[in-house]
CSV table of C-alpha atoms in Angstrom, one decimal:
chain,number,residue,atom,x,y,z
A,1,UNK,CA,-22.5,10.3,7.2
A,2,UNK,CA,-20.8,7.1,5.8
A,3,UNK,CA,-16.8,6.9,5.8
A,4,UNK,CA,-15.1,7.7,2.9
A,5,UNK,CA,-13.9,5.1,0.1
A,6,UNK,CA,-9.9,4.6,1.2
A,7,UNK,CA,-8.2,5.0,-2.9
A,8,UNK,CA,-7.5,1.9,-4.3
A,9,UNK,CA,-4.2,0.5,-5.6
A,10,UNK,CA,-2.3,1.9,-8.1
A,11,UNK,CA,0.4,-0.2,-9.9
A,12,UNK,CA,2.9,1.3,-12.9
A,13,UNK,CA,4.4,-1.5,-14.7
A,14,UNK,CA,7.4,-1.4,-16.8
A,15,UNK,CA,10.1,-3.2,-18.1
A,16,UNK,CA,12.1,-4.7,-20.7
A,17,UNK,CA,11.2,-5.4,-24.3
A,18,UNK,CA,10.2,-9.5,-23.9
A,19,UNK,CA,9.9,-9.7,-19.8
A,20,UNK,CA,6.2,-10.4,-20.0
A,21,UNK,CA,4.6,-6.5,-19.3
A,22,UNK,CA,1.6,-7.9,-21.5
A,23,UNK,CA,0.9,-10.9,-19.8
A,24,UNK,CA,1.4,-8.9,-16.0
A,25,UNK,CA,-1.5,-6.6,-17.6
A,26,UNK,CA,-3.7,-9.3,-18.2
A,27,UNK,CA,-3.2,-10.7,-15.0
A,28,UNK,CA,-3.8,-7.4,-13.1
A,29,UNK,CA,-7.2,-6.7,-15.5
A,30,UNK,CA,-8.3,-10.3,-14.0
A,31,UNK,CA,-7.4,-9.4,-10.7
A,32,UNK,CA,-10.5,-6.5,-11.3
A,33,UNK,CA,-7.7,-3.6,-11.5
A,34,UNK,CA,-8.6,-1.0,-14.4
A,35,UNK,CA,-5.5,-1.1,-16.9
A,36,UNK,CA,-4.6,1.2,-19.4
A,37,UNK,CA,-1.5,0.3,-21.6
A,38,UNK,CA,0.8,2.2,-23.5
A,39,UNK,CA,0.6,5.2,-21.5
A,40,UNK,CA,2.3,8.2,-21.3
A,41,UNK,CA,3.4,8.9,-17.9
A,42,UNK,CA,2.5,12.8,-18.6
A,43,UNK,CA,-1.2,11.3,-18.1
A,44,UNK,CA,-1.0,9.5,-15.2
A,45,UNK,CA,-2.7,11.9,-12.4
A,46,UNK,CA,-5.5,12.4,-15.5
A,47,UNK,CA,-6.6,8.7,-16.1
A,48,UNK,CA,-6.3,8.6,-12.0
A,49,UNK,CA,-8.9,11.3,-11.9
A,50,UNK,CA,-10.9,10.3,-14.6
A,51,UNK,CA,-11.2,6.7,-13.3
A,52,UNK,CA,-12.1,8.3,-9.7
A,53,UNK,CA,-15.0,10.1,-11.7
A,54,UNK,CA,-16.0,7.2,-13.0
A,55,UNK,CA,-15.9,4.1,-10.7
A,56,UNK,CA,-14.9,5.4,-7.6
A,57,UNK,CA,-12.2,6.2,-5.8
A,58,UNK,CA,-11.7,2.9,-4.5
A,59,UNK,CA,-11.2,0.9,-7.6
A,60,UNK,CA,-7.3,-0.3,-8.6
A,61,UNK,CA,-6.2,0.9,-11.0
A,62,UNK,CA,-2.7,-0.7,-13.4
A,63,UNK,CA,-1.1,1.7,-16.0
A,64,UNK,CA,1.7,0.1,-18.4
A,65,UNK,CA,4.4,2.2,-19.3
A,66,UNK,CA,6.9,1.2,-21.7
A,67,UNK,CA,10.5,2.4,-23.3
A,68,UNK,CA,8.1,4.1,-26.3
A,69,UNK,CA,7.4,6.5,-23.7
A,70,UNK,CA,10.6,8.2,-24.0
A,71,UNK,CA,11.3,11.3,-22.1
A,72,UNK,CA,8.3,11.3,-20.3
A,73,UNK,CA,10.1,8.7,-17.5
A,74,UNK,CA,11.3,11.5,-15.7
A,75,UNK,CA,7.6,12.7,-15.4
A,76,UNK,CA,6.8,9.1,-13.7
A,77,UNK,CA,9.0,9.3,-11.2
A,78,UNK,CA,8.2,13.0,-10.4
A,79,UNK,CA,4.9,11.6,-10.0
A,80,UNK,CA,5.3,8.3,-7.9
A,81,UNK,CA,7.8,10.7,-6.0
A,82,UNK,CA,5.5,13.2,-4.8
A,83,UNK,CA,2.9,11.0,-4.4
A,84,UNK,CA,1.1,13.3,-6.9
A,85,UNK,CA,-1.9,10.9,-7.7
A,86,UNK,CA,-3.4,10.6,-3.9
A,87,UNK,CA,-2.9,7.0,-4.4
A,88,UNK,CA,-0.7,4.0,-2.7
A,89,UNK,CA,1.5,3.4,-5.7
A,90,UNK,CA,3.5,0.1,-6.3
A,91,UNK,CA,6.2,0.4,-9.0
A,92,UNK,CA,6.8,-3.4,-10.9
A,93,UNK,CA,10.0,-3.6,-12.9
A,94,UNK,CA,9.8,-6.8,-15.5
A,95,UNK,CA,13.5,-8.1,-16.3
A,96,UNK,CA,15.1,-10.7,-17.9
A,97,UNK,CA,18.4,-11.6,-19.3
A,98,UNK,CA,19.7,-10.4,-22.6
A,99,UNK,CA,19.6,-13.9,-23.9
A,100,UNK,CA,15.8,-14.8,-22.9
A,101,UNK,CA,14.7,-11.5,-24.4
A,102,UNK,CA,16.4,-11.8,-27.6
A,103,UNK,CA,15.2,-15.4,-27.9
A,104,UNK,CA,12.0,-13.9,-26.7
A,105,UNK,CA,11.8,-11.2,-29.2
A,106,UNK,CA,13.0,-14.2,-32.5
A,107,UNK,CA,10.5,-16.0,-31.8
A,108,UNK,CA,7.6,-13.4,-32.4
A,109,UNK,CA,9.6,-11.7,-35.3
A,110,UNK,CA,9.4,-8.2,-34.0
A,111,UNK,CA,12.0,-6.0,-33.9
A,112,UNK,CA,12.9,-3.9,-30.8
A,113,UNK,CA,11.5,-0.2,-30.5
A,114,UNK,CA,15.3,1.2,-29.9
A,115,UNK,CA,16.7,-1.1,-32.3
A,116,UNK,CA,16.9,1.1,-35.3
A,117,UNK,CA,19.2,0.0,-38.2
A,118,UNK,CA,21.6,-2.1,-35.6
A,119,UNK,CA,21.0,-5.5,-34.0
A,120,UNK,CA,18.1,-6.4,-31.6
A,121,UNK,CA,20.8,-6.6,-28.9
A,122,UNK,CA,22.0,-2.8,-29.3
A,123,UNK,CA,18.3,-2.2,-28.6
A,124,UNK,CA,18.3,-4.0,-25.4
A,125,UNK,CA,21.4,-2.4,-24.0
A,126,UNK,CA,19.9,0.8,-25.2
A,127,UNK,CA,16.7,0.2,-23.3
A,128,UNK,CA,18.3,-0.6,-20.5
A,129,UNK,CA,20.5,2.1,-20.2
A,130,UNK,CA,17.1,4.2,-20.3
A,131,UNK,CA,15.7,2.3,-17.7
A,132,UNK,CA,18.2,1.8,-15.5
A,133,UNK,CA,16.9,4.7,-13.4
A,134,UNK,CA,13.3,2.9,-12.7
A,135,UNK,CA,14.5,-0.5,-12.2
A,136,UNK,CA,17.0,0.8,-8.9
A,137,UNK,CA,13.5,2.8,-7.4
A,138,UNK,CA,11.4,0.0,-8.5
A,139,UNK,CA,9.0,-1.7,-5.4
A,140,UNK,CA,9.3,-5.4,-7.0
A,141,UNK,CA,11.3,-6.2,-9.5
A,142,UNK,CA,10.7,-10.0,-11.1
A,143,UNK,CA,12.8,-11.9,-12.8
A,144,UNK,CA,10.8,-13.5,-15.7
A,145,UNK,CA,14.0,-15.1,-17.3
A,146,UNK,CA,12.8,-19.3,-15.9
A,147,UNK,CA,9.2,-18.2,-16.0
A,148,UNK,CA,6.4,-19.5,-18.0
A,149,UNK,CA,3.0,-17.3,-18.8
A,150,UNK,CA,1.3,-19.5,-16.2
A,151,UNK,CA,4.2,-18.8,-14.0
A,152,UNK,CA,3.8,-15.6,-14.3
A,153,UNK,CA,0.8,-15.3,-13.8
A,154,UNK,CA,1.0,-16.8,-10.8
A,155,UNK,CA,4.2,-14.5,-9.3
A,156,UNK,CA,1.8,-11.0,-10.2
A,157,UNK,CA,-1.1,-13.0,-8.4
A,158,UNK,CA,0.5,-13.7,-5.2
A,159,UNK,CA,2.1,-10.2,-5.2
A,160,UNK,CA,-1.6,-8.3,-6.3
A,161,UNK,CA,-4.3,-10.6,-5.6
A,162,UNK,CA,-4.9,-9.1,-1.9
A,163,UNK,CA,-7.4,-6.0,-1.4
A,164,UNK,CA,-4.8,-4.7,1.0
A,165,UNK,CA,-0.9,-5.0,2.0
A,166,UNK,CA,-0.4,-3.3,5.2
A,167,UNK,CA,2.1,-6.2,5.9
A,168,UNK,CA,5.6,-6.6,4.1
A,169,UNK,CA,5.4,-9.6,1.8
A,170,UNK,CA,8.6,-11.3,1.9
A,171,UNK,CA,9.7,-14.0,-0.8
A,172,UNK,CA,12.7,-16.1,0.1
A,173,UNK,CA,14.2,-17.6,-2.7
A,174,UNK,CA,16.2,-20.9,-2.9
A,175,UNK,CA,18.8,-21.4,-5.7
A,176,UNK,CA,21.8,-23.1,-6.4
A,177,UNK,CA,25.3,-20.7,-7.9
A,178,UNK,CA,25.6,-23.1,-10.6
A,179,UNK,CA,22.3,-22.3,-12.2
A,180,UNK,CA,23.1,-18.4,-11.5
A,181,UNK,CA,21.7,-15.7,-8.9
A,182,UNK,CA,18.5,-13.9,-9.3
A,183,UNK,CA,18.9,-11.3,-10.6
A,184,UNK,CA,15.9,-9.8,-8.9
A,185,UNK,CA,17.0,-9.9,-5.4
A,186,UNK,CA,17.2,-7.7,-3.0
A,187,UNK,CA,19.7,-9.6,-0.8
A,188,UNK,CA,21.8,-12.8,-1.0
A,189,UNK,CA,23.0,-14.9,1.3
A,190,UNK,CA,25.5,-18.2,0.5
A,191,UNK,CA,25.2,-21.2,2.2
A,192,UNK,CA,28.3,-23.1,0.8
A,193,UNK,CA,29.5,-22.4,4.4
A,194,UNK,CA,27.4,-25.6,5.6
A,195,UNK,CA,28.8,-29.1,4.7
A,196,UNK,CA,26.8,-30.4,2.0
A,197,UNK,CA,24.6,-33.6,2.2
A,198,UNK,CA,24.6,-34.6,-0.9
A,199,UNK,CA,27.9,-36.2,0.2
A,200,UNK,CA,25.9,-38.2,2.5
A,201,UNK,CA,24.4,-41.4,0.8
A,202,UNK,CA,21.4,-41.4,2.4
A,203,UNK,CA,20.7,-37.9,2.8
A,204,UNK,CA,21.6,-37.3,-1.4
A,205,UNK,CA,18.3,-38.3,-2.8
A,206,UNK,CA,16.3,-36.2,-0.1
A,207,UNK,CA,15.9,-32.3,-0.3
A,208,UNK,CA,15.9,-29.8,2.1
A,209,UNK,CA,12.4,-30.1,2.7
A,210,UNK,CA,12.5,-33.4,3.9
A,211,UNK,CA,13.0,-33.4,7.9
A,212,UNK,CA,16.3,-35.6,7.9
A,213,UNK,CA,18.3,-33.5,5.5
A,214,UNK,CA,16.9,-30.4,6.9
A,215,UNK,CA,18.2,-31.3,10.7
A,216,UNK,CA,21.2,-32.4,9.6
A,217,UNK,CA,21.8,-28.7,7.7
A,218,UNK,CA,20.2,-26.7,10.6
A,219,UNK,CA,22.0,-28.6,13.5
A,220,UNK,CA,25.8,-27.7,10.9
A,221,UNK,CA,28.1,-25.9,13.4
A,222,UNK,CA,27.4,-22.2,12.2
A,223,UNK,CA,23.8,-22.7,10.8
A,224,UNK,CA,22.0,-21.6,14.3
A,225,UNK,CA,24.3,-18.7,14.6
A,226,UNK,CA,23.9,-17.8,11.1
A,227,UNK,CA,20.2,-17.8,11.3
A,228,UNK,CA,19.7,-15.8,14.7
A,229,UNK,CA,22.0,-13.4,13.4
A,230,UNK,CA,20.6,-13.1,9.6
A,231,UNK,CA,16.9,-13.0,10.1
A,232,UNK,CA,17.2,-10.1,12.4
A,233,UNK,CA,18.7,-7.9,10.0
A,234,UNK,CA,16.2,-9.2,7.5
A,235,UNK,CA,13.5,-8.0,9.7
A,236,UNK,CA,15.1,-4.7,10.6
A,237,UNK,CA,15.6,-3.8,6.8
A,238,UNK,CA,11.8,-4.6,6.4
A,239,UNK,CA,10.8,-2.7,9.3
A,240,UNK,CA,12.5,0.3,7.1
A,241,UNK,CA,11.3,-0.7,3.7
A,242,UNK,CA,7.2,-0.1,5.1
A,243,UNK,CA,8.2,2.9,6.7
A,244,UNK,CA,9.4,4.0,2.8
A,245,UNK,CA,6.8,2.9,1.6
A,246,UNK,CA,8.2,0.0,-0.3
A,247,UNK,CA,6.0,-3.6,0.4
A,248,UNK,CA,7.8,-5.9,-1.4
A,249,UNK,CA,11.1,-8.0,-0.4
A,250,UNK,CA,13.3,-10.4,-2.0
A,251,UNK,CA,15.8,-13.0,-0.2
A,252,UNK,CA,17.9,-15.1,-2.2
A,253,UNK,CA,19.3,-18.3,-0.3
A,254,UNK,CA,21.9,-20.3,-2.3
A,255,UNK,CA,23.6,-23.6,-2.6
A,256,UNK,CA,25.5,-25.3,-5.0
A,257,UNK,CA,22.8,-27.2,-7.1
A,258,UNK,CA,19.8,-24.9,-4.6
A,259,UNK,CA,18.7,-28.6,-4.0
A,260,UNK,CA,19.6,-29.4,0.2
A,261,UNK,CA,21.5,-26.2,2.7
A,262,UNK,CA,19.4,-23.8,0.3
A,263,UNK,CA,16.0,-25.3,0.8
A,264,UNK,CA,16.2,-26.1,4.7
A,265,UNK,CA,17.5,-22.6,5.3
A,266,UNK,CA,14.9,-20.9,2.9
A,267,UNK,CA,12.0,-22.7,4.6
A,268,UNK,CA,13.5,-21.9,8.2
A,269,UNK,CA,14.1,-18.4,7.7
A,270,UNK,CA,10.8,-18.3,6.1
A,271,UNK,CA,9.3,-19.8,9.2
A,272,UNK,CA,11.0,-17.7,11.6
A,273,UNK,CA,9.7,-14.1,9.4
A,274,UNK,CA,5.8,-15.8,9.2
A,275,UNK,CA,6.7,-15.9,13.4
A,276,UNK,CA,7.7,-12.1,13.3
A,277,UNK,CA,4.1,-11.3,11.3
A,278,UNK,CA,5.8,-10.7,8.1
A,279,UNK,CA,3.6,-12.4,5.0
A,280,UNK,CA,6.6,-14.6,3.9
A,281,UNK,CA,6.7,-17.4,1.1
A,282,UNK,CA,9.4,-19.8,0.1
A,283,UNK,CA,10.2,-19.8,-3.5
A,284,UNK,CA,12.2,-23.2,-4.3
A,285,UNK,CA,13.9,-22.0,-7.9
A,286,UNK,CA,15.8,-24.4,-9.0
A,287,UNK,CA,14.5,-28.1,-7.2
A,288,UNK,CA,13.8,-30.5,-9.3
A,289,UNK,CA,16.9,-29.3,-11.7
A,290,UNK,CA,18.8,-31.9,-10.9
């Protein structure tokens, strides 16, 4: 008797007006998931049983659910919830700042679904006030505010291009204050605390990837201390995000400019969570900037 099919993904993507819920879509229906747009989340155990029916219990399955939907959010989140579906559901939140969406939403001349007879930015803070609910219980929420389509692309790749995630995937995220904090973090840390080598001639045209501006931040009085007490706690919180259920974590490290302390510590922690077993990537925001 063979074993039975384990179900297949399930990820519900929503999200601002503008924050790129299309181009996620596309990216998932390359990825070989089954996606259905526009849905209402009333439907969502149907199209789950329908698409068992039809291609098997073990195919993935992406559903896009967006502020036209209304009322029915409250039915979504019953749903993902309960766990009503059978499946391993994944919840993607889409965001982006008010200004990147309304430049977002000029530049394609289309007005926003909640904007009635006021301006698009009444629409915004309207949809966001609906949303707000989703985007606190979301799995992963990215930030599409910097992002490109191929960038993008590339972020929903890394997070849904696996056939399974029984490990926590982990992206630690360098940035510098100036250029302002993801908003999309889960936690963040500030490494101002260090001295800062870009007041060191030599070290100043270097980045924190290169080994002599990386051991002068991690041999700082306070760097060792910081890190053997930080990435503990990092991996005690993720220990209790898989046992909810939740896959997906996000560790800002900043700087300044997120050029030198941000990059050496972001790469270090990194190495040290990879060392625990956690799938963990550096994310390098704002190099380059400068």
């Amino acid at each position: 008797m063979s074993e039975q099919t384990p179900p297949g993904e399930l990820v519900v993507v929503t999200g601002m007006t503008g924050a790129g819920r299309s181009t996620a879509a596309k990216e998932l229906e390359d990825l070989g998931f089954y996606v259905v747009d526009n849905l209402p989340p009333s439907l969502l155990r149907d199209v789950v049983r329908l698409v068992d029916e039809s291609a098997g219990p073990g195919q993935a399955i992406a559903v896009v659910v967006d502020v036209r939907s209304g009322s029915f959010f409250q039915t979504l989140q019953a749903n993902l919830a309960q766990g009503a579906t059978g499946r391993n559901a994944t919840l993607l939140f889409l965001d982006a700042t008010d200004e990147v969406l309304v430049r977002r939403q000029e530049a394609v001349r289309r007005p926003h679904p909640l904007q009635g007879t006021g301006r698009l930015l009444d629409g915004l803070q309207r949809e966001r006030t609906v949303l707000a609910d989703l985007r606190s219980g979301a799995d992963l929420v990215i930030d599409t505010s910097g992002l490109n389509v191929h960038q993008l692309t590339r972020a929903i790749a890394d997070a849904f291009g696996k056939a399974d995630h029984v490990r926590l995937s982990v992206n630690v995220i360098s940035f510098g204050f100036k250029y302002g904090i993801p908003i999309d973090a889960d936690f963040v840390a500030d490494m101002r605390f260090l001295p800062n080598p870009h007041w060191i001639p030599e070290l100043r045209p270097g980045t924190g990837r290169d080994t002599e501006v990386s051991d002068y931040v991690l041999s700082r009085p306070g760097a060792e201390e910081f890190l053997d007490g930080y990435v503990p706690v990092l991996a005690g919180v993720a220990e209790g995000y898989l046992r909810e259920g939740k896959r997906f974590m996000r560790v800002a490290i900043g700087c300044t400019g997120g050029k030198h302390r941000s990059v050496a510590m972001t790469e270090e922690i990194t190495r040290r969570l990879c060392e625990q077993g956690y799938d963990a990537r550096p994310v390098h925001r704002d190099l380059g900037r400068e």
